[in-house]
Amino acid sequence: MRKLYIQTYGCQMNVHDSARIADLLRETAGLELIETAEDADVLLLNTCAIREKAQEKVYSQLGRWRPWKLARPDLIIGVGGCVASQDGAAIRERAPFVDIVFGPQTLHRLPQMLRDLASEKRPQVDVSFPKIEKFDCLPTPRASSATAFVTVMEGCSRFCTYCVVPYTRGRELSRPVADVLTEVSALAAQGVREINLLGQNVNAYRGRTADAAAERVDLADLIRAVAAIAGIERIRFTTSHPMAFSERLIDAFADVPQLVDFLHLPVQSGSDRILAAMRRGHTVADYCTKIERLRQVRPHLTLSSDFIVGFPGETADDFAATLALVERLEFDHSYSFIYSRRPNTPAAEYPDDVTLNEKKARLEQLQHRLNHHAQRISRHMIGTTQRILVEGHARKDMNQLAGRTENNRVVNFTGTPDLIGNFVEVTITEALPNSLRAQLTSPVITASISE
Ligand code: 5AD
Ligand code: SF4
């Protein structure tokens, strides 16, 4: 079998896309995925354009592959993902040795592009947006553990002023309900117990049903339908936007026990002035009201978020408001970034008088507070009983097992390999900076919820 290596940058959606590419090329092009780039016949780079740093990585990685291509002209190099979508054929101006350029919406055409490359002996570029066609062309996913991602929608139509996603991934597009449920059932049949519904803006999900005249199904109903599938005992979703976070979704948190006690809901800033400049479409109060409503039905909910610091025009007061919000809502482990100017986005034109040093200092301060809250939440978990899904062996110690709590913490504990893929109960004994240690209390918890 010829060998395939995929280097992935960026978000969970890219990680998931890479897995689907590997499935597709194994089935249709006889390519076997390997871990060492040096031994590959086909090298793919799945790229991210969200910040400048991620984008620059692409060209430095291609620079490292260039001599390999010179030494072995039959080596195939392909570039996909958001940088490919943004730069298209221009990728080949900076890296003329690239054979294939494909976008997030054309990755399913890779087998054909590889065939055309072989027969036409010229580079192939396709970064178009052929809508839902992609999903119909991808094989049934192979489960690699007891937890799996299922794409329910792609793209974003919100156009926050700093963000490239609506341009690189296209507008919101939902998969039909039946397709999502078929995929979840196929994964459940392979032993998957936890489903993470994936999309750039999942609460904008509006899935078609078989009845074209019927109202579309929203995320709340989709969650209920997924929860009804035998074997699915945990449901997460990533990522959502505060605006479309509906009462119906809050109701789903109230009465779907499989929905985890955890929510990642990006707020970006704690200043109304900055939220308006970002064109987020909500205020700090709107956000807090939703979280308060949610905490009424889920008092133990853990909340995480994304933050951007140093947005053009962000004053010391604006930043102080972000810190105040972090104290008020006590966010758990979150992602925070320095604002990065992205070409062709509205914010790229905004005057920006905050120095990079100041931005770095703000980021450090924010991360320090976020980390403080995350460690506090971890410490509070010591002595509690947690239900965890055992995903495999611990990364650093093959004699230990690793699983995840509802609030996404990795837990390492001593146990036998037959527990992998099952839910168990553990008592947390120690909180480390990036994981927890625990003792097994109840070996296997059976599928109590779906029975
Ligand atoms: N600069 C910095 N961070 C950004 N994000 C999106 N665009 C930018 C940008 N131009 C962050 C947001 C988003 C996360 C995925 O990446 O916080 O929620
Ligand atoms: Fe980007 Fe805003 Fe859409 Fe999130 S909601 S992907 S930040 S445009």
Coordinates of C-alpha atoms and ligand atoms in Angstrom, one line a residue:
M1 CA 0.0 0.0 0.0
R2 CA 1.2 3.5 -0.7
K3 CA 1.7 5.7 2.3
L4 CA -0.1 8.9 3.4
Y5 CA 1.0 11.4 6.0
I6 CA -1.2 14.3 7.1
Q7 CA 0.0 17.3 9.1
T8 CA -2.9 19.1 10.7
Y9 CA -3.0 22.6 12.1
G10 CA -5.9 24.4 13.8
C11 CA -9.3 23.6 15.2
Q12 CA -11.2 20.4 16.0
M13 CA -12.9 20.7 12.7
N14 CA -9.6 20.3 10.9
V15 CA -8.6 17.4 13.1
H16 CA -11.9 15.7 12.2
D17 CA -11.5 16.6 8.5
S18 CA -8.0 15.0 8.5
A19 CA -9.5 11.8 10.0
R20 CA -12.1 11.7 7.3
I21 CA -9.5 12.3 4.5
A22 CA -7.5 9.3 5.9
D23 CA -10.7 7.2 5.8
L24 CA -11.5 8.3 2.3
L25 CA -8.1 7.8 0.8
R26 CA -7.7 4.4 2.5
E27 CA -10.9 3.2 0.9
T28 CA -10.7 4.8 -2.5
A29 CA -7.0 5.4 -3.3
G30 CA -5.4 2.5 -1.3
L31 CA -3.4 4.9 0.8
E32 CA -2.4 3.9 4.3
L33 CA -2.0 6.6 7.0
I34 CA 1.4 6.6 8.7
E35 CA 3.0 8.6 11.5
T36 CA 6.3 9.5 9.9
A37 CA 6.4 12.1 7.1
E38 CA 9.7 10.8 5.8
D39 CA 8.2 7.5 4.7
A40 CA 5.2 8.9 2.9
D41 CA 4.3 8.9 -0.8
V42 CA 1.7 11.5 -0.3
L43 CA 2.1 14.4 2.1
L44 CA -1.0 16.5 3.0
L45 CA -1.0 19.7 5.0
N46 CA -4.4 20.6 6.5
T47 CA -4.0 24.3 7.3
C48 CA -5.5 27.0 9.6
A49 CA -5.9 30.7 8.8
I50 CA -7.5 31.9 12.0
R51 CA -4.4 33.8 13.1
E52 CA -1.3 35.0 11.3
K53 CA 1.0 32.6 13.3
A54 CA -1.0 29.5 12.1
Q55 CA -0.8 30.8 8.6
E56 CA 2.9 31.3 8.6
K57 CA 3.5 27.7 9.9
V58 CA 2.1 26.5 6.5
Y59 CA 4.8 28.0 4.4
S60 CA 7.6 27.1 6.8
Q61 CA 6.3 23.5 6.8
L62 CA 6.2 23.5 3.0
G63 CA 9.8 24.9 3.0
R64 CA 10.9 21.8 5.0
W65 CA 9.2 19.5 2.5
R66 CA 10.6 21.2 -0.6
P67 CA 14.0 19.4 -0.6
W68 CA 12.2 16.1 -0.2
K69 CA 10.2 16.9 -3.4
L70 CA 13.4 17.9 -5.2
A71 CA 15.0 14.6 -4.3
R72 CA 11.9 12.6 -5.1
P73 CA 9.8 14.2 -7.8
D74 CA 7.2 11.4 -7.6
L75 CA 6.4 12.5 -4.0
I76 CA 2.9 14.2 -4.0
I77 CA 2.4 17.3 -1.8
G78 CA -1.1 18.6 -1.2
V79 CA -2.4 21.6 0.8
G80 CA -5.9 21.8 2.2
G81 CA -7.9 23.6 4.8
C82 CA -8.5 27.3 5.4
V83 CA -5.2 28.7 4.0
A84 CA -5.8 26.7 0.9
S85 CA -9.3 28.1 0.7
Q86 CA -8.0 31.7 1.2
D87 CA -5.0 31.6 -1.0
G88 CA -6.1 29.1 -3.6
A89 CA -3.8 28.9 -6.6
A90 CA -1.6 31.6 -5.1
I91 CA -0.2 28.9 -2.8
R92 CA 1.7 27.7 -5.8
E93 CA 3.3 31.1 -6.3
R94 CA 5.0 30.8 -3.0
A95 CA 5.4 27.0 -3.2
P96 CA 5.4 26.0 -6.8
F97 CA 6.3 22.3 -5.9
V98 CA 2.8 21.8 -4.4
D99 CA 0.8 19.4 -6.6
I100 CA -2.7 19.7 -5.1
V101 CA -4.6 22.5 -3.5
F102 CA -8.0 21.6 -2.0
G103 CA -10.4 23.5 0.3
P104 CA -12.4 22.3 3.3
Q105 CA -15.4 21.8 1.1
T106 CA -13.6 19.9 -1.7
L107 CA -11.6 17.4 0.4
H108 CA -14.0 14.6 -0.8
R109 CA -12.7 15.2 -4.4
L110 CA -9.1 14.3 -3.4
P111 CA -9.3 10.8 -4.9
Q112 CA -10.3 12.3 -8.3
M113 CA -7.7 15.0 -8.0
L114 CA -5.0 12.4 -7.3
R115 CA -6.1 10.5 -10.4
D116 CA -6.2 13.7 -12.6
L117 CA -2.7 14.6 -11.3
A118 CA -1.4 11.2 -12.4
S119 CA -3.0 11.3 -15.8
E120 CA -2.7 15.0 -16.7
K121 CA 0.7 15.4 -15.0
R122 CA -0.2 19.0 -13.9
P123 CA -1.1 20.5 -10.6
Q124 CA -4.7 20.3 -9.4
V125 CA -6.5 23.2 -7.7
D126 CA -10.1 23.1 -6.4
V127 CA -11.1 25.3 -3.5
S128 CA -14.8 25.8 -4.6
F129 CA -17.8 25.5 -2.3
P130 CA -20.0 22.7 -3.7
K131 CA -22.3 22.7 -0.7
I132 CA -23.4 19.5 0.9
E133 CA -22.1 17.1 -1.8
K134 CA -19.0 16.4 0.4
F135 CA -20.9 14.4 3.0
D136 CA -22.5 12.2 0.5
C137 CA -19.0 11.2 -0.8
L138 CA -17.4 10.4 2.5
P139 CA -17.3 6.8 3.8
T140 CA -19.0 5.7 7.1
P141 CA -16.5 6.8 9.7
R142 CA -14.4 4.2 11.6
A143 CA -14.5 4.7 15.3
S144 CA -11.1 5.1 16.9
S145 CA -12.3 5.3 20.5
A146 CA -15.4 5.4 22.6
T147 CA -15.8 9.1 21.8
A148 CA -16.4 10.5 18.4
F149 CA -17.0 13.7 16.6
V150 CA -19.9 14.1 14.1
T151 CA -20.1 17.1 11.9
V152 CA -23.7 18.5 12.0
M153 CA -23.1 21.8 10.2
E154 CA -20.2 23.7 8.7
G155 CA -19.3 27.3 8.0
C156 CA -20.5 30.4 9.7
S157 CA -22.7 33.3 8.6
R158 CA -22.1 35.6 11.5
F159 CA -19.2 37.6 10.1
C160 CA -17.6 38.8 13.3
T161 CA -15.3 41.6 12.2
Y162 CA -12.0 39.8 13.0
C163 CA -12.8 36.4 11.7
V164 CA -11.9 34.6 8.4
V165 CA -14.1 31.6 9.0
P166 CA -17.1 32.8 6.9
Y167 CA -14.7 33.4 4.0
T168 CA -12.6 30.2 4.3
R169 CA -15.2 27.7 5.4
G170 CA -18.2 29.3 3.7
R171 CA -21.7 30.1 5.0
E172 CA -23.6 28.0 7.5
L173 CA -24.8 24.7 5.9
S174 CA -26.5 22.0 7.9
R175 CA -26.5 18.3 7.2
P176 CA -29.9 16.6 6.9
V177 CA -31.1 15.1 10.2
A178 CA -31.3 11.6 8.9
D179 CA -27.6 11.7 7.7
V180 CA -26.5 12.8 11.2
L181 CA -28.5 10.2 12.9
T182 CA -27.3 7.4 10.6
E183 CA -23.7 8.4 11.3
V184 CA -24.3 8.4 15.0
S185 CA -26.0 5.0 14.9
A186 CA -23.1 3.6 12.9
L187 CA -20.6 4.9 15.5
A188 CA -22.8 3.6 18.4
A189 CA -22.7 0.1 16.7
Q190 CA -18.9 0.3 16.8
G191 CA -19.0 0.9 20.6
V192 CA -19.0 4.7 20.6
R193 CA -20.6 6.0 23.8
E194 CA -20.0 9.8 23.6
I195 CA -20.8 12.0 20.6
N196 CA -19.5 15.5 20.1
L197 CA -21.7 17.3 17.7
L198 CA -19.3 19.5 15.6
G199 CA -19.7 22.7 13.7
Q200 CA -18.4 26.3 13.6
N201 CA -21.7 27.5 15.0
V202 CA -23.7 24.4 16.0
N203 CA -26.6 26.2 17.5
A204 CA -27.4 27.6 14.1
Y205 CA -28.2 24.0 13.1
R206 CA -31.3 23.8 10.9
G207 CA -31.5 20.3 9.5
R208 CA -33.9 19.2 6.8
T209 CA -36.1 16.1 7.4
A210 CA -37.5 13.8 4.8
D211 CA -40.6 16.0 4.6
A212 CA -39.4 19.0 2.6
A213 CA -42.4 21.1 3.7
A214 CA -41.8 20.4 7.4
E215 CA -40.1 22.9 9.7
R216 CA -36.3 22.3 10.0
V217 CA -34.9 20.6 13.1
D218 CA -32.8 22.8 15.5
L219 CA -29.9 21.7 17.7
A220 CA -32.2 21.1 20.7
D221 CA -34.3 18.6 18.8
L222 CA -31.2 17.0 17.2
I223 CA -29.7 16.5 20.6
R224 CA -32.9 14.7 21.7
A225 CA -32.8 12.5 18.7
V226 CA -29.2 11.6 19.3
A227 CA -29.9 10.9 22.9
A228 CA -32.6 8.4 21.8
I229 CA -30.0 6.3 20.0
A230 CA -29.1 3.2 22.0
G231 CA -25.6 3.2 23.4
I232 CA -25.1 7.0 23.3
E233 CA -24.7 8.0 26.9
R234 CA -22.9 11.4 26.6
I235 CA -23.5 14.3 24.3
R236 CA -21.3 17.4 23.8
F237 CA -21.4 20.1 21.2
T238 CA -18.7 22.4 19.8
T239 CA -18.7 25.4 19.1
S240 CA -21.7 27.6 19.7
H241 CA -22.4 31.3 19.6
P242 CA -24.2 33.2 22.4
M243 CA -26.8 34.7 20.1
A244 CA -28.3 31.5 18.8
F245 CA -28.2 29.9 22.2
S246 CA -32.0 29.5 22.5
E247 CA -34.4 28.8 25.4
R248 CA -35.1 25.5 23.6
L249 CA -31.4 24.6 24.1
I250 CA -31.6 25.5 27.8
D251 CA -34.7 23.2 28.0
A252 CA -32.6 20.4 26.4
F253 CA -30.0 20.9 29.2
A254 CA -32.9 20.6 31.7
D255 CA -34.3 17.3 30.4
V256 CA -31.6 15.5 28.4
P257 CA -29.4 13.8 31.0
Q258 CA -26.9 12.7 28.4
L259 CA -26.0 16.4 27.7
V260 CA -22.8 17.0 29.8
D261 CA -22.6 19.5 32.6
F262 CA -20.1 21.5 30.6
L263 CA -20.4 24.2 28.0
H264 CA -17.9 26.0 25.8
L265 CA -19.5 29.3 24.8
P266 CA -17.1 31.9 23.4
V267 CA -17.7 35.4 24.7
Q268 CA -14.5 37.0 23.3
S269 CA -14.6 40.2 25.5
G270 CA -16.2 41.5 28.6
S271 CA -16.7 45.0 27.2
D272 CA -19.9 46.0 25.3
R273 CA -17.9 48.6 23.3
I274 CA -15.5 45.9 22.0
L275 CA -18.3 43.3 21.5
A276 CA -20.0 45.9 19.3
A277 CA -16.8 46.6 17.3
M278 CA -16.4 42.8 16.9
R279 CA -20.0 42.8 15.6
R280 CA -20.8 39.9 18.0
G281 CA -24.5 40.8 18.1
H282 CA -24.8 40.5 21.9
T283 CA -23.9 42.4 25.1
V284 CA -22.2 41.2 28.2
A285 CA -25.5 41.3 30.0
D286 CA -27.1 39.1 27.2
Y287 CA -24.3 36.5 27.7
C288 CA -24.6 36.6 31.5
T289 CA -28.4 36.2 31.4
K290 CA -28.1 33.0 29.3
I291 CA -25.5 31.6 31.6
E292 CA -27.6 32.4 34.7
R293 CA -30.6 30.7 33.1
L294 CA -28.5 27.7 32.2
R295 CA -27.1 27.5 35.7
Q296 CA -30.7 27.4 37.1
V297 CA -31.3 24.1 35.3
R298 CA -27.7 22.9 35.7
P299 CA -26.3 24.3 39.0
H300 CA -23.0 22.4 38.5
L301 CA -22.3 23.5 34.9
T302 CA -18.7 24.2 34.1
L303 CA -18.2 27.0 31.6
S304 CA -15.3 27.6 29.2
S305 CA -14.8 30.3 26.6
D306 CA -12.7 31.9 24.0
F307 CA -11.2 35.4 24.5
I308 CA -9.5 37.8 22.2
V309 CA -7.3 40.5 23.9
G310 CA -5.9 43.6 22.2
F311 CA -8.7 44.0 19.7
P312 CA -8.1 47.3 17.9
G313 CA -9.1 50.2 20.2
E314 CA -9.3 48.0 23.4
T315 CA -8.6 50.3 26.3
A316 CA -7.4 49.4 29.8
D317 CA -11.0 49.8 30.9
D318 CA -12.3 47.4 28.2
F319 CA -9.7 44.9 29.3
A320 CA -10.6 45.4 33.0
A321 CA -14.2 44.6 32.0
T322 CA -13.0 41.3 30.5
L323 CA -11.2 40.4 33.7
A324 CA -14.3 41.3 35.7
L325 CA -16.4 39.0 33.6
V326 CA -13.9 36.2 34.3
E327 CA -14.3 36.7 38.0
R328 CA -18.1 36.9 37.8
L329 CA -18.7 33.8 35.8
E330 CA -15.6 31.8 37.0
F331 CA -14.7 30.3 33.6
D332 CA -12.9 27.0 33.5
H333 CA -9.9 26.2 31.2
S334 CA -10.4 28.5 28.2
Y335 CA -8.7 29.7 25.1
S336 CA -7.3 33.2 24.9
F337 CA -5.5 34.9 22.0
I338 CA -3.9 38.1 21.0
Y339 CA -5.9 39.7 18.2
S340 CA -4.4 38.9 14.8
R341 CA -5.2 41.1 11.8
R342 CA -6.7 39.0 9.1
P343 CA -6.6 40.2 5.5
N344 CA -9.9 41.3 4.0
T345 CA -11.8 41.3 7.3
P346 CA -13.5 44.5 8.5
A347 CA -11.4 44.8 11.7
A348 CA -8.2 44.8 9.6
E349 CA -9.0 48.4 8.7
Y350 CA -9.6 49.5 12.3
P351 CA -7.0 51.8 13.8
D352 CA -5.0 50.0 16.4
D353 CA -3.0 52.0 18.9
V354 CA -2.3 49.3 21.5
T355 CA 1.3 48.1 21.5
L356 CA 2.2 44.5 21.1
N357 CA 3.9 44.5 24.5
E358 CA 0.7 45.8 26.1
K359 CA -1.3 43.1 24.4
K360 CA 1.1 40.4 25.6
A361 CA 0.9 41.7 29.1
R362 CA -2.9 41.7 29.0
L363 CA -2.9 38.1 27.6
E364 CA -0.6 37.0 30.4
Q365 CA -2.8 38.6 33.0
L366 CA -6.0 37.0 31.6
Q367 CA -4.4 33.6 31.3
H368 CA -3.2 33.8 34.9
R369 CA -6.8 34.4 36.1
L370 CA -8.3 31.8 33.9
N371 CA -5.7 29.3 35.1
H372 CA -6.4 30.3 38.7
H373 CA -10.1 29.4 38.3
A374 CA -9.4 26.2 36.4
Q375 CA -7.0 25.0 39.1
R376 CA -9.6 25.9 41.8
I377 CA -12.2 23.9 40.0
S378 CA -9.8 20.9 39.8
R379 CA -9.0 21.2 43.5
H380 CA -12.7 21.2 44.4
M381 CA -13.1 17.9 42.5
I382 CA -10.7 16.1 44.9
G383 CA -12.7 13.6 47.0
T384 CA -15.7 13.7 44.7
T385 CA -17.0 10.7 42.7
Q386 CA -16.8 11.2 39.0
R387 CA -18.3 9.2 36.1
I388 CA -15.7 9.0 33.4
L389 CA -15.5 7.4 30.0
V390 CA -12.4 5.4 29.7
E391 CA -10.7 6.3 26.4
G392 CA -7.5 4.3 26.5
H393 CA -4.1 3.9 28.2
A394 CA -2.6 6.9 29.9
R395 CA -0.3 8.8 27.6
K396 CA 2.7 8.7 29.9
D397 CA 2.2 5.3 31.6
M398 CA 0.9 2.3 29.8
N399 CA -0.1 0.6 33.1
Q400 CA -2.6 3.4 33.8
L401 CA -5.9 4.1 32.1
A402 CA -7.2 7.5 31.0
G403 CA -10.7 8.8 30.8
R404 CA -12.5 12.1 30.8
T405 CA -14.9 13.7 33.2
E406 CA -18.0 15.5 32.0
N407 CA -16.1 18.8 32.4
N408 CA -13.5 17.6 30.1
R409 CA -10.7 16.8 32.5
V410 CA -8.3 13.9 31.8
V411 CA -8.3 11.4 34.7
N412 CA -5.5 8.8 35.1
F413 CA -6.1 5.8 37.3
T414 CA -5.0 2.2 37.7
G415 CA -7.3 -0.3 36.0
T416 CA -7.4 -3.2 33.6
P417 CA -7.6 -2.7 29.8
D418 CA -11.1 -4.3 29.6
L419 CA -12.5 -1.1 31.1
I420 CA -11.5 0.8 27.9
G421 CA -14.6 2.0 26.1
N422 CA -16.8 1.9 29.3
F423 CA -18.0 4.3 31.8
V424 CA -16.6 3.8 35.3
E425 CA -16.8 5.6 38.6
V426 CA -13.7 7.0 40.2
T427 CA -12.9 9.0 43.3
I428 CA -10.6 11.9 42.5
T429 CA -7.4 11.8 44.6
E430 CA -5.1 14.5 43.2
A431 CA -5.3 17.6 41.0
L432 CA -2.3 18.2 38.7
P433 CA -2.0 21.2 36.4
N434 CA -3.3 19.4 33.3
S435 CA -5.0 16.3 34.6
L436 CA -6.4 14.5 37.6
R437 CA -5.5 11.3 39.4
A438 CA -8.1 9.0 40.7
Q439 CA -9.0 5.6 42.3
L440 CA -11.4 3.3 40.7
T441 CA -14.5 2.8 42.8
S442 CA -17.0 1.1 40.5
P443 CA -15.6 -0.9 37.6
V444 CA -18.2 -0.8 34.9
I445 CA -21.3 1.3 34.8
T446 CA -23.7 -0.1 32.3
A447 CA -25.8 1.9 29.9
S448 CA -28.3 3.0 32.5
I449 CA -29.5 6.1 30.6
S450 CA -30.3 4.5 27.3
E451 CA -31.9 1.4 28.6
Ligands
5AD1 N1 -7.4 37.0 16.1 C1 -7.3 36.3 17.3 N2 -8.2 35.3 17.6 C2 -9.1 35.0 16.8 N3 -10.1 34.1 16.8 C3 -10.8 34.1 15.7 N4 -10.3 35.1 14.8 C4 -9.3 35.6 15.5 C5 -8.3 36.7 15.2 N5 -8.4 37.3 14.0 C6 -10.4 33.3 18.0 C7 -11.7 33.5 18.6 C8 -12.5 32.3 18.2 C9 -11.4 31.2 18.2 C10 -11.7 30.0 17.5 O1 -10.3 31.9 17.6 O2 -11.6 33.6 20.0 O3 -13.6 32.0 19.1
SF4_2 FE1 -15.8 33.4 13.4 FE2 -17.7 34.8 14.7 FE3 -18.4 32.8 13.1 FE4 -17.1 32.2 15.4 S1 -19.2 33.2 15.2 S2 -16.6 31.4 13.4 S3 -15.8 34.0 15.6 S4 -17.4 34.7 12.4

